[in-house]
mmCIF file with all atom_site columns, C-alpha atoms in Angstrom:
data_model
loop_
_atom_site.group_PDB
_atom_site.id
_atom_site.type_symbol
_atom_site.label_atom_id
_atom_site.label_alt_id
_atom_site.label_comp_id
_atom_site.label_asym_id
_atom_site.label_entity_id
_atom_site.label_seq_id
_atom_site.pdbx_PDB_ins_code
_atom_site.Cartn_x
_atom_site.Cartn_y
_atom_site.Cartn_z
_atom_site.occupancy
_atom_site.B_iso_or_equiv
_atom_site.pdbx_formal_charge
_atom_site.auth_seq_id
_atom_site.auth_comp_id
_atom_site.auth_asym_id
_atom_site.auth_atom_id
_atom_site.pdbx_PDB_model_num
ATOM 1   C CA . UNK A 1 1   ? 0.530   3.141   -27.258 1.00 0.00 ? 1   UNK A CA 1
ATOM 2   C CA . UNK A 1 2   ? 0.656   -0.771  -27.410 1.00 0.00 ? 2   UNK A CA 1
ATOM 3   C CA . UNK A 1 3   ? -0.339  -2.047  -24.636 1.00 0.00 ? 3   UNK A CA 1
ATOM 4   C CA . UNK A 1 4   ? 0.381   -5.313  -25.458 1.00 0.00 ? 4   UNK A CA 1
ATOM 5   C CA . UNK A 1 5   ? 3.686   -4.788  -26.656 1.00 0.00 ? 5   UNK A CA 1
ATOM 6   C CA . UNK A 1 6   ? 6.044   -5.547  -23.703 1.00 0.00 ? 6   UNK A CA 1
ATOM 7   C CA . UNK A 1 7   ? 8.695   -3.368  -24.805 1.00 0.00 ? 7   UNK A CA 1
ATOM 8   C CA . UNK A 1 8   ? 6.428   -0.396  -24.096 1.00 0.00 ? 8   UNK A CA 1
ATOM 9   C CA . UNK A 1 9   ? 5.836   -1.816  -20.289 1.00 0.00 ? 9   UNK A CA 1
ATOM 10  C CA . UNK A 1 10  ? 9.191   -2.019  -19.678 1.00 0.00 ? 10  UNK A CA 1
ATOM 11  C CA . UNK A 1 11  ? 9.649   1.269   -20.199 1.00 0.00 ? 11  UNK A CA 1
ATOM 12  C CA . UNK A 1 12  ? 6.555   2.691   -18.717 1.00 0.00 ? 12  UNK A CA 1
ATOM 13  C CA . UNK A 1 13  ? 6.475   0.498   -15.866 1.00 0.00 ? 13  UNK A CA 1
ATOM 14  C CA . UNK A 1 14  ? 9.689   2.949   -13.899 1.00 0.00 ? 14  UNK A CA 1
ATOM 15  C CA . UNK A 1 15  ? 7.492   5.720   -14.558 1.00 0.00 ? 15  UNK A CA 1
ATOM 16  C CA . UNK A 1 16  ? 3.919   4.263   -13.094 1.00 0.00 ? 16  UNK A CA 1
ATOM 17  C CA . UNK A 1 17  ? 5.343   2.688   -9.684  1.00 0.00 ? 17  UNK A CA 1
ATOM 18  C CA . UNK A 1 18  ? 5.943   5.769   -8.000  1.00 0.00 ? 18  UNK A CA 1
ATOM 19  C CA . UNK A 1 19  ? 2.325   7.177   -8.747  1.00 0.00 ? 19  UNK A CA 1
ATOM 20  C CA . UNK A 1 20  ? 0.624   4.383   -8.392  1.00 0.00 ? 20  UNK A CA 1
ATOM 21  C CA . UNK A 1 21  ? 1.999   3.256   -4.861  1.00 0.00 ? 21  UNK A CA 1
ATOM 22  C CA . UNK A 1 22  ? 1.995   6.598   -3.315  1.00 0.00 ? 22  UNK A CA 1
ATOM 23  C CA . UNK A 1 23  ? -1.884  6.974   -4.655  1.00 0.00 ? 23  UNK A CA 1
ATOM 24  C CA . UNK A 1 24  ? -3.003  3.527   -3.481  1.00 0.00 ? 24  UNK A CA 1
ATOM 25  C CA . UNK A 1 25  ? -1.450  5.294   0.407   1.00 0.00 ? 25  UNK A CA 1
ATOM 26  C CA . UNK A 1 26  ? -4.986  7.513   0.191   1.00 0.00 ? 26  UNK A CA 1
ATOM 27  C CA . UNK A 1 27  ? -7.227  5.860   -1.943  1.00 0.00 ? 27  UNK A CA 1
ATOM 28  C CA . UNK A 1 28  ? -6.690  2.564   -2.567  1.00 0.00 ? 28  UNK A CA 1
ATOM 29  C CA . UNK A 1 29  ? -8.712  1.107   -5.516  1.00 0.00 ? 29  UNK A CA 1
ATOM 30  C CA . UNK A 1 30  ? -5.797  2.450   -7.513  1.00 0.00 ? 30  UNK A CA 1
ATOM 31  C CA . UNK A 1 31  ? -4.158  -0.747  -8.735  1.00 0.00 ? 31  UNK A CA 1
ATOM 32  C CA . UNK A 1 32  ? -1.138  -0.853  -7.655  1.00 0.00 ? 32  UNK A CA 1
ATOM 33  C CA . UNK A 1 33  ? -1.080  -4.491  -7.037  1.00 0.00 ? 33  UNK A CA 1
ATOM 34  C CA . UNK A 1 34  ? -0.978  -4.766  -10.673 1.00 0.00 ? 34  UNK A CA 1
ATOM 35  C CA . UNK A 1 35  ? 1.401   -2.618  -11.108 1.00 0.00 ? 35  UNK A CA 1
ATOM 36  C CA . UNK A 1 36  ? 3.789   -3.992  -9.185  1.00 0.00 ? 36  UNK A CA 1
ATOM 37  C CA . UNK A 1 37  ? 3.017   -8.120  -10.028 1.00 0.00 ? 37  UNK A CA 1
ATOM 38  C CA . UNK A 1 38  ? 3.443   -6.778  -13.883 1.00 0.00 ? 38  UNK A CA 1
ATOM 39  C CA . UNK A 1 39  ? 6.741   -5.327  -12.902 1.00 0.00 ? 39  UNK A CA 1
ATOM 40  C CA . UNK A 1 40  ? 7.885   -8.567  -11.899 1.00 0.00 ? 40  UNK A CA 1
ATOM 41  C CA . UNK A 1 41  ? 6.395   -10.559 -14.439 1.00 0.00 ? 41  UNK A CA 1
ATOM 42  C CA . UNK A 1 42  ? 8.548   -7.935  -16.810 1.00 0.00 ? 42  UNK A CA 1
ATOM 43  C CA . UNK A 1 43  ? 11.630  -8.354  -14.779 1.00 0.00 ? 43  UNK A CA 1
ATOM 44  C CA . UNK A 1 44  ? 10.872  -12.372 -14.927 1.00 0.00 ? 44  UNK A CA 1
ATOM 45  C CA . UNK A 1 45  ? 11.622  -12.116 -18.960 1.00 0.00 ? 45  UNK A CA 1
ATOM 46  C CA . UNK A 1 46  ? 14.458  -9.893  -18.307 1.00 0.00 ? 46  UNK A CA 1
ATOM 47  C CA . UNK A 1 47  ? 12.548  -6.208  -19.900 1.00 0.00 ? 47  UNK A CA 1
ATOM 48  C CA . UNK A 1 48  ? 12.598  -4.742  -16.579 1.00 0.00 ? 48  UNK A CA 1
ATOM 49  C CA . UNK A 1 49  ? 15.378  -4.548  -13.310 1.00 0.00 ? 49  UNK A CA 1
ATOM 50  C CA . UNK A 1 50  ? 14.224  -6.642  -10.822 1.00 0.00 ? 50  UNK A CA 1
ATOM 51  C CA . UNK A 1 51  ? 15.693  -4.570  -7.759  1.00 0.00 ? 51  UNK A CA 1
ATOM 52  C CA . UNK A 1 52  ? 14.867  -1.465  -9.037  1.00 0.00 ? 52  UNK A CA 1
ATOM 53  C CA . UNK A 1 53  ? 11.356  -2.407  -9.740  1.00 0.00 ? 53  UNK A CA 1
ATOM 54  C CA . UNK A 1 54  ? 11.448  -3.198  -5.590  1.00 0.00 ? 54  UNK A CA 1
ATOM 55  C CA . UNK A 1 55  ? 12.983  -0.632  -4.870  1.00 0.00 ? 55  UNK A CA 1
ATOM 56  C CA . UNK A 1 56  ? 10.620  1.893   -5.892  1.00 0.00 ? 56  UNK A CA 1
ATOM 57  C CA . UNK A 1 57  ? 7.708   -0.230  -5.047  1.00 0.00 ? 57  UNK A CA 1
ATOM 58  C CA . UNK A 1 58  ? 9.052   -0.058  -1.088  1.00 0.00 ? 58  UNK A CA 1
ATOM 59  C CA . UNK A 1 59  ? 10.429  3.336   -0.909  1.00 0.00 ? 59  UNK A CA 1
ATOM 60  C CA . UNK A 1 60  ? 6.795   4.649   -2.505  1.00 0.00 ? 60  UNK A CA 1
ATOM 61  C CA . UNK A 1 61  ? 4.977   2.696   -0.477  1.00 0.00 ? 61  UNK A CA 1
ATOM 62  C CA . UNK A 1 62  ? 6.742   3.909   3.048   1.00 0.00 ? 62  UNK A CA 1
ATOM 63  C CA . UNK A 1 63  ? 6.955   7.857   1.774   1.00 0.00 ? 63  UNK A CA 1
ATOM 64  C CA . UNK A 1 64  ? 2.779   6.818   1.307   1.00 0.00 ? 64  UNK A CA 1
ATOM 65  C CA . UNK A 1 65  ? 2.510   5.675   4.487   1.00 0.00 ? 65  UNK A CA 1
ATOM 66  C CA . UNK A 1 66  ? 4.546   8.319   6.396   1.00 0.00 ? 66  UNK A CA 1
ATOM 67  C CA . UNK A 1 67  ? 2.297   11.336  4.655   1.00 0.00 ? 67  UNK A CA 1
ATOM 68  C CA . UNK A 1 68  ? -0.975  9.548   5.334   1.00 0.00 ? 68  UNK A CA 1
ATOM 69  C CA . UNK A 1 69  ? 0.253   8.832   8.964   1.00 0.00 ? 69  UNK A CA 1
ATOM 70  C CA . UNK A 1 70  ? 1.577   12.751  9.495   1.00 0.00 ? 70  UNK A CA 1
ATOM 71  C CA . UNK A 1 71  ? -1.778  14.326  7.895   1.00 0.00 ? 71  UNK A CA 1
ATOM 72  C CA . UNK A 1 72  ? -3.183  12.803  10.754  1.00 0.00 ? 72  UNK A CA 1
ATOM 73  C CA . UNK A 1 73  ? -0.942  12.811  13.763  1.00 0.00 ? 73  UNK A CA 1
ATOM 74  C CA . UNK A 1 74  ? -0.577  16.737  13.501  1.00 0.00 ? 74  UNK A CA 1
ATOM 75  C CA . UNK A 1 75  ? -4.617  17.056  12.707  1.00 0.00 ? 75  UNK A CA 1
ATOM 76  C CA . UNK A 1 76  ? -3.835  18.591  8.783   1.00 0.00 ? 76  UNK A CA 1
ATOM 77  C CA . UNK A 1 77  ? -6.814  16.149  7.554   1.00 0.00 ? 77  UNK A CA 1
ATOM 78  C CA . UNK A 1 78  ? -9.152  19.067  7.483   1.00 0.00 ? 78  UNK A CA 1
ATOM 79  C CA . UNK A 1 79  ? -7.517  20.304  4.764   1.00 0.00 ? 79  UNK A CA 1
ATOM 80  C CA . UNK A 1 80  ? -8.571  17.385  2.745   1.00 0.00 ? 80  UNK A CA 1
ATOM 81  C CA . UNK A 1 81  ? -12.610 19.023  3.106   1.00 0.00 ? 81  UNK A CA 1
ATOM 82  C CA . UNK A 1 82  ? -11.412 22.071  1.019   1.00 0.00 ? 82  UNK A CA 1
ATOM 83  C CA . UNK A 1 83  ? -12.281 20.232  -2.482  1.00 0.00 ? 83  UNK A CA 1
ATOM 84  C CA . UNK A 1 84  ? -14.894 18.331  -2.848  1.00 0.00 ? 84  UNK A CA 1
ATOM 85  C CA . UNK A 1 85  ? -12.420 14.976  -4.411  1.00 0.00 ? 85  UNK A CA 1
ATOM 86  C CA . UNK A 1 86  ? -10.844 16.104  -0.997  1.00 0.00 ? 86  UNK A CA 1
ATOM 87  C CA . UNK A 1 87  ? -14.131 15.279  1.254   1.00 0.00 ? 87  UNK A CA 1
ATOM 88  C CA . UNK A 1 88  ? -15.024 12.115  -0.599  1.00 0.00 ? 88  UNK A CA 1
ATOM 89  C CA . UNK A 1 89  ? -11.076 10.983  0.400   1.00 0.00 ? 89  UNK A CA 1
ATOM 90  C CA . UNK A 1 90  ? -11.881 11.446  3.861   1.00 0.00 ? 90  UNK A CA 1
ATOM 91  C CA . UNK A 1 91  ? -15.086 10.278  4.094   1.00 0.00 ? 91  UNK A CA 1
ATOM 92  C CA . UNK A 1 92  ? -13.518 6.936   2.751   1.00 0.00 ? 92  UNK A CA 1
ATOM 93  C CA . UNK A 1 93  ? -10.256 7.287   5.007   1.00 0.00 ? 93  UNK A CA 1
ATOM 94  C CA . UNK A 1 94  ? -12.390 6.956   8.032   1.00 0.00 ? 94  UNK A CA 1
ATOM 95  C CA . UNK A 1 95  ? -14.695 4.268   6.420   1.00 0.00 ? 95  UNK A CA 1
ATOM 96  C CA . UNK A 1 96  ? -11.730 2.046   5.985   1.00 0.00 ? 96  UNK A CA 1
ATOM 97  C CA . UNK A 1 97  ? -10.546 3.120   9.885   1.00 0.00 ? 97  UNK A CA 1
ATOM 98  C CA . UNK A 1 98  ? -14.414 1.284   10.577  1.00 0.00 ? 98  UNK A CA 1
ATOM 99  C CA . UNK A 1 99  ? -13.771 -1.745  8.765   1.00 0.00 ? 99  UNK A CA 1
ATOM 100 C CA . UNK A 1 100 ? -10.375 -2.375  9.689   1.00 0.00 ? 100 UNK A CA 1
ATOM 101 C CA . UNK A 1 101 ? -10.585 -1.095  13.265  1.00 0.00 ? 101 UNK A CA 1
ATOM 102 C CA . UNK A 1 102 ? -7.594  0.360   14.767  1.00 0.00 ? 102 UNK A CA 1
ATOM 103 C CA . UNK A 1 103 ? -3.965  -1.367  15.427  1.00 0.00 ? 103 UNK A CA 1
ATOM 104 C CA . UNK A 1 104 ? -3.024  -2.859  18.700  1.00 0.00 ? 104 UNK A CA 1
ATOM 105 C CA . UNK A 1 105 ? -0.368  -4.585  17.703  1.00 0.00 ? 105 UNK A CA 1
ATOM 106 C CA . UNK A 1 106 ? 3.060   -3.036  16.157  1.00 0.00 ? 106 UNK A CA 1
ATOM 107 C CA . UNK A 1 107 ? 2.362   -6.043  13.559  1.00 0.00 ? 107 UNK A CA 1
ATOM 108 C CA . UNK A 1 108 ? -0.590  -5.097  12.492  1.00 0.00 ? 108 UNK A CA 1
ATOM 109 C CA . UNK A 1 109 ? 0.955   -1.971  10.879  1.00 0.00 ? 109 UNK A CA 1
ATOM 110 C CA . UNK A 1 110 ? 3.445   -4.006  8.989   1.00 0.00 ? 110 UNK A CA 1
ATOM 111 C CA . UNK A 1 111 ? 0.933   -7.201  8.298   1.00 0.00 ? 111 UNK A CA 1
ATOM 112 C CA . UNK A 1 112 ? -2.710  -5.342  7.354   1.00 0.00 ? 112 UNK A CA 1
ATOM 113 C CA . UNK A 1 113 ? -1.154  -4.004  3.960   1.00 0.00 ? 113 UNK A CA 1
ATOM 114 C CA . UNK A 1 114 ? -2.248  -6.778  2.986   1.00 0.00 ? 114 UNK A CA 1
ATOM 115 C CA . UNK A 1 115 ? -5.672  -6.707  3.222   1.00 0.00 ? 115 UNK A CA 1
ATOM 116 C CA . UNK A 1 116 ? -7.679  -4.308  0.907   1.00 0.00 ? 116 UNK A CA 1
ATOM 117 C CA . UNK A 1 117 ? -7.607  -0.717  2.188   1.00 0.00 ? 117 UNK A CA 1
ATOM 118 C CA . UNK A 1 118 ? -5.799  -1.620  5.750   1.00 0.00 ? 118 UNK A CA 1
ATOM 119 C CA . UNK A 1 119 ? -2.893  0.017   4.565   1.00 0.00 ? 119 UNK A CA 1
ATOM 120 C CA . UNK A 1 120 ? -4.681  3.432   4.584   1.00 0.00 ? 120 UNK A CA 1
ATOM 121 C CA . UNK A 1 121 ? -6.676  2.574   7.563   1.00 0.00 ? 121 UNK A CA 1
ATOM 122 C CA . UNK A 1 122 ? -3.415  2.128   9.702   1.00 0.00 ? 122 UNK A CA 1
ATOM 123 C CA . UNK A 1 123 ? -1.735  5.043   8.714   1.00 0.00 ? 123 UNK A CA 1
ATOM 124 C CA . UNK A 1 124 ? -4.675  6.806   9.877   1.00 0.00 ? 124 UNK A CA 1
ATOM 125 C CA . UNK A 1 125 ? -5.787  5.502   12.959  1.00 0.00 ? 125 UNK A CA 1
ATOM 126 C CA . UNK A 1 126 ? -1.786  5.588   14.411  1.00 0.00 ? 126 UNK A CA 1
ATOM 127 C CA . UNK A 1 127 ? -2.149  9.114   13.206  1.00 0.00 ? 127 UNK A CA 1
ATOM 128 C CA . UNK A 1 128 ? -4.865  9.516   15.241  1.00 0.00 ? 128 UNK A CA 1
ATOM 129 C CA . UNK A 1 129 ? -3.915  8.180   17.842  1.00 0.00 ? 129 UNK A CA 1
ATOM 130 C CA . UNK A 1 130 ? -0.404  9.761   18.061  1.00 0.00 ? 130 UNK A CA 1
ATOM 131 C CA . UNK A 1 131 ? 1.827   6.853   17.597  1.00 0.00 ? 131 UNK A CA 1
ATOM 132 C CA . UNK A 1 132 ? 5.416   7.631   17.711  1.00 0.00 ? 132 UNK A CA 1
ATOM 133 C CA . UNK A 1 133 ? 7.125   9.014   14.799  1.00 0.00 ? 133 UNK A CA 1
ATOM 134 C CA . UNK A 1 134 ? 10.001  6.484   14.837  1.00 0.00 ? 134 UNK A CA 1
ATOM 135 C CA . UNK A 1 135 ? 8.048   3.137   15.598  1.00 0.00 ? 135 UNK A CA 1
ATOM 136 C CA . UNK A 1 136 ? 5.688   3.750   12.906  1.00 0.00 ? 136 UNK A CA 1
ATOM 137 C CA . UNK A 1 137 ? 7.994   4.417   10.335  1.00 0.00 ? 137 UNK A CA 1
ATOM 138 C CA . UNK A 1 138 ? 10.208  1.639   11.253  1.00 0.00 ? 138 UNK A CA 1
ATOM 139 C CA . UNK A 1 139 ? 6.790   -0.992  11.300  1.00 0.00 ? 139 UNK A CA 1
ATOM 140 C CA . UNK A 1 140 ? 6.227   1.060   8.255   1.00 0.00 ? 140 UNK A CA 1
ATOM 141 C CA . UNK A 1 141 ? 9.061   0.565   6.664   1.00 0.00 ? 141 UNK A CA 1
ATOM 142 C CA . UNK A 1 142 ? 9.555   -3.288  7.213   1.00 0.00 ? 142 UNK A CA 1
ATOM 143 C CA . UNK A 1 143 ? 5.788   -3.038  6.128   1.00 0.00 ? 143 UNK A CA 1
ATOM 144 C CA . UNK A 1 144 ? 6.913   -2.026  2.809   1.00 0.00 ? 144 UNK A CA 1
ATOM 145 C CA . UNK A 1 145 ? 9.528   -3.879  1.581   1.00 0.00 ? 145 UNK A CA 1
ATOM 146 C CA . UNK A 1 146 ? 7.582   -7.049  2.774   1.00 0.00 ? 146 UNK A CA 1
ATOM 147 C CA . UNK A 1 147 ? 4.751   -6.161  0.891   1.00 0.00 ? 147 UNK A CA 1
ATOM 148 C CA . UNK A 1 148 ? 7.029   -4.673  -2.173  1.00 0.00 ? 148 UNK A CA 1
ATOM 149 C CA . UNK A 1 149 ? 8.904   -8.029  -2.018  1.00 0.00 ? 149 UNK A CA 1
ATOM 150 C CA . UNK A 1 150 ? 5.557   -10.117 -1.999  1.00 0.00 ? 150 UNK A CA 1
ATOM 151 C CA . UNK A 1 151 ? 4.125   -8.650  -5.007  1.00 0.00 ? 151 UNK A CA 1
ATOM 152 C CA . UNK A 1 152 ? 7.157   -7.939  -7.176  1.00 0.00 ? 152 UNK A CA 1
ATOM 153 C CA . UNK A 1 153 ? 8.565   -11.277 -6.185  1.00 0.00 ? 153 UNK A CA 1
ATOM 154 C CA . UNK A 1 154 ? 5.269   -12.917 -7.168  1.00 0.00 ? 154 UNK A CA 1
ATOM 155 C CA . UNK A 1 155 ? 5.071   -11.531 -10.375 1.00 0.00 ? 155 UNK A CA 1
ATOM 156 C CA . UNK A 1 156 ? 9.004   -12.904 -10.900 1.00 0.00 ? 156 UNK A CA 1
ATOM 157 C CA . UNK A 1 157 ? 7.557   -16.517 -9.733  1.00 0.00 ? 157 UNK A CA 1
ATOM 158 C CA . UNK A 1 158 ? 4.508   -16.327 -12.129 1.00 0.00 ? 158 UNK A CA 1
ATOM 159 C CA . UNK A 1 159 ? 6.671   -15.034 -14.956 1.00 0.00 ? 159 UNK A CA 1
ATOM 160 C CA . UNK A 1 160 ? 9.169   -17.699 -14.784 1.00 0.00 ? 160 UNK A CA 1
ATOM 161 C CA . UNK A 1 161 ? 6.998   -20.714 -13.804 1.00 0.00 ? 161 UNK A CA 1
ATOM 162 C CA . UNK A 1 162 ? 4.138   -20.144 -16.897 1.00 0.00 ? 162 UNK A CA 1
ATOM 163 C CA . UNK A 1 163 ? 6.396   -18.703 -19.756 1.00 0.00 ? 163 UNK A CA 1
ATOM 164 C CA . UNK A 1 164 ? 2.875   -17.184 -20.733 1.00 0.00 ? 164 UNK A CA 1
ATOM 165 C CA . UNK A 1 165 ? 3.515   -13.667 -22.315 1.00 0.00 ? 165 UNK A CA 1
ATOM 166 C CA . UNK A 1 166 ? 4.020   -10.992 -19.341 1.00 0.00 ? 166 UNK A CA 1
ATOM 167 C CA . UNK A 1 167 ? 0.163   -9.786  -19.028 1.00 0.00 ? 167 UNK A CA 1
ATOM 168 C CA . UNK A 1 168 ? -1.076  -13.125 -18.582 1.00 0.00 ? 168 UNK A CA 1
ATOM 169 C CA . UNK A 1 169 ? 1.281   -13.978 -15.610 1.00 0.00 ? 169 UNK A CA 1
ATOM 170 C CA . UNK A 1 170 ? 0.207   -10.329 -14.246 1.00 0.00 ? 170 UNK A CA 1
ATOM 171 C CA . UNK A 1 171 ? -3.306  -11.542 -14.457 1.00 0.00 ? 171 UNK A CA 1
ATOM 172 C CA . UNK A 1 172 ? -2.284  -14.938 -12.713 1.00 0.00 ? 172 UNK A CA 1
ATOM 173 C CA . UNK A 1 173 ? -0.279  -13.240 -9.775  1.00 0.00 ? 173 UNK A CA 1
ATOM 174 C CA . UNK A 1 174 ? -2.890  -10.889 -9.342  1.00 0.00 ? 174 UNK A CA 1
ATOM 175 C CA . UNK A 1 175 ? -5.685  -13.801 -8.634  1.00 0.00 ? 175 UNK A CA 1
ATOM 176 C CA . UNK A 1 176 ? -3.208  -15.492 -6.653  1.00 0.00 ? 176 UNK A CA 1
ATOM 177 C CA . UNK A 1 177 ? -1.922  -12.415 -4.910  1.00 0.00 ? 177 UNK A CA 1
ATOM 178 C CA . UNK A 1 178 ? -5.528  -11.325 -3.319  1.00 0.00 ? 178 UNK A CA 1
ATOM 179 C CA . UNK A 1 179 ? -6.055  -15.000 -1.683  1.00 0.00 ? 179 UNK A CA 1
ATOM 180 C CA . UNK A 1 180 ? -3.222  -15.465 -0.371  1.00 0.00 ? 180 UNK A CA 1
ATOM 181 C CA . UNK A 1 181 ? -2.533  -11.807 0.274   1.00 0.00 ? 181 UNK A CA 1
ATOM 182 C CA . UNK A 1 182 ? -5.680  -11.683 2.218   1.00 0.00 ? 182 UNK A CA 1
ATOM 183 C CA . UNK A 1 183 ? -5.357  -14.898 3.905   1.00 0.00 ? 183 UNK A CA 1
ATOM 184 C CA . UNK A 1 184 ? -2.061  -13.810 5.486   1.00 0.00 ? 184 UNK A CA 1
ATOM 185 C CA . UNK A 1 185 ? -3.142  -10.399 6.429   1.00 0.00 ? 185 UNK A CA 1
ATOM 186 C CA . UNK A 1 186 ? -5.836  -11.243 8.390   1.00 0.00 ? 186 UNK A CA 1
ATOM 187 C CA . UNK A 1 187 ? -3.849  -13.823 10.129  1.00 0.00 ? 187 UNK A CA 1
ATOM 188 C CA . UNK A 1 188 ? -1.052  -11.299 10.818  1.00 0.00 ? 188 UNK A CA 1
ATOM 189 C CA . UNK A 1 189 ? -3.906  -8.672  12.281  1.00 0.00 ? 189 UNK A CA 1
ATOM 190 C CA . UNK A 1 190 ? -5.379  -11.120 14.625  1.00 0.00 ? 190 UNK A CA 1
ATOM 191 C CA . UNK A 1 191 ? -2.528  -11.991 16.363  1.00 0.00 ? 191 UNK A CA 1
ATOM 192 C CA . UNK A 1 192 ? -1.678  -10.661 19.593  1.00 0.00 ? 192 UNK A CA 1
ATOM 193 C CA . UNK A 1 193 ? 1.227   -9.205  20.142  1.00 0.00 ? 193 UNK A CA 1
ATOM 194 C CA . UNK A 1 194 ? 3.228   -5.954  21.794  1.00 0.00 ? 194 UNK A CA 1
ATOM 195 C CA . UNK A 1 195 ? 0.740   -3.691  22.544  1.00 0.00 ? 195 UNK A CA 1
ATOM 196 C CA . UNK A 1 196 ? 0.764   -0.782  20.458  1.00 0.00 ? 196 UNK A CA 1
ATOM 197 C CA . UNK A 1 197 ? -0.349  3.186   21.521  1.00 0.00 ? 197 UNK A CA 1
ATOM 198 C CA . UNK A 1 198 ? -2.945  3.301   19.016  1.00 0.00 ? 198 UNK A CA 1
ATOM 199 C CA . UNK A 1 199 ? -5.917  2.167   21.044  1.00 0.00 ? 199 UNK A CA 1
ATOM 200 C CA . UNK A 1 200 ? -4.449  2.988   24.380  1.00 0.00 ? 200 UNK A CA 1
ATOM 201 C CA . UNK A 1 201 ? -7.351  4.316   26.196  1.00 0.00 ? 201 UNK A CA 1
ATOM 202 C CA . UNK A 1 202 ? -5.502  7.760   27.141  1.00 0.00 ? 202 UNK A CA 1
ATOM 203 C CA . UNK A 1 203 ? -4.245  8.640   23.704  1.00 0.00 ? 203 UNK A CA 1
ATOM 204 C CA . UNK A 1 204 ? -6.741  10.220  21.483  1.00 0.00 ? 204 UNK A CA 1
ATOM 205 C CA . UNK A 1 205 ? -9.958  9.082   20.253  1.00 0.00 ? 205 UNK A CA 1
ATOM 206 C CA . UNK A 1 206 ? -11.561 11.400  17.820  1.00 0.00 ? 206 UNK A CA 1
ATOM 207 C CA . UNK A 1 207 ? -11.276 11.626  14.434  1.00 0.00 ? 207 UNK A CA 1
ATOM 208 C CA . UNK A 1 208 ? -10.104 15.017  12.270  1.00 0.00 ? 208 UNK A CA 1
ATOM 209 C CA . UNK A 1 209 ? -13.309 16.987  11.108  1.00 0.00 ? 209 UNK A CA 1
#
């Protein structure tokens, strides 16, 4: 496989979304970033669909979400501790809960995507703390075809504004995408907002063994 060849990526790329996205929902030092700012970089020199490269980047990302949030709201995360890649998932889901904290806005399950592993940590901790069904997958859902938009649409901007072959503007978008990506999240999680039910005092508090 030539991996510099783009006509190979533009046929691959259809095919690595989906896995990559709904991956990144549980552990997420899969790149899909990458995968996603190359898709538009692709699209940008006209060897990939632009709106179906979004398309699957949002509709991945939400199913993602909506299993990671479910495994928790009806306490199915023990099931995870039956393998041993299964344990070292969960140890790290509820690592990322501890450095992201929970939600207490509705925005900060739409805006901490952004920020390295607050996607997972969300999904968990309004899992855990029994969030409705429909508001999360709404936030959720907004959630994803913001973030879908930002990276896809970033690697269209860097694709069109350098001309440099598509894996160089992938590598551009990417630098650009976690500073500014960052930047915004954390802006977007410290606001105050609508209070949300995942740190209401009454809901619950403990984590799944």
């Amino acid at each position: 496989m030539d991996f510099g060849n783009p006509d190979t990526w533009s046929t691959a790329i259809y095919f690595w979304i989906v896995p990559a996205v709904l991956g990144d929902a549980i552990f997420p030092p899969i790149p899909s970033e990458m995968v996603l700012i190359t898709g538009g970089a692709l699209s940008a020199e006209g060897r990939a669909n632009l709106f179906l490269v979004g398309a699957l980047s949002a509709t991945a990302s939400w199913v993602g979400d909506v299993v990671v949030f479910q495994l928790f709201k009806r306490r199915l995360s023990h099931i995870l501790d039956r393998w041993r890649w299964g344990r070292k998932i969960h140890h790290g889901i509820h690592e990322a809960i501890a450095r992201a904290g929970r939600s207490s806005t509705y925005g900060t399950i739409i805006g901490a995507r952004f920020i390295p592993g607050g996607r997972l940590a969300t999904s968990a901790a309004s899992g855990i703390a029994d969030v409705s069904t429909q508001g999360f997958s709404l936030c959720a859902g907004l959630g994803a075809v913001l973030w879908a938009t930002w990276l896809v649409g970033l690697g269209y901007f860097t694709g069109s504004a350098t001309r440099l072959p598509f894996w160089a503007s992938s590598l551009i978008g990417v630098a650009v995408g976690l500073v500014i990506g960052a930047v915004v999240g954390l802006i977007v999680t410290r606001r105050r907002g609508d209070r949300s039910p995942v740190d209401e005092p009454d809901g619950p508090s403990g984590t799944a063994a």
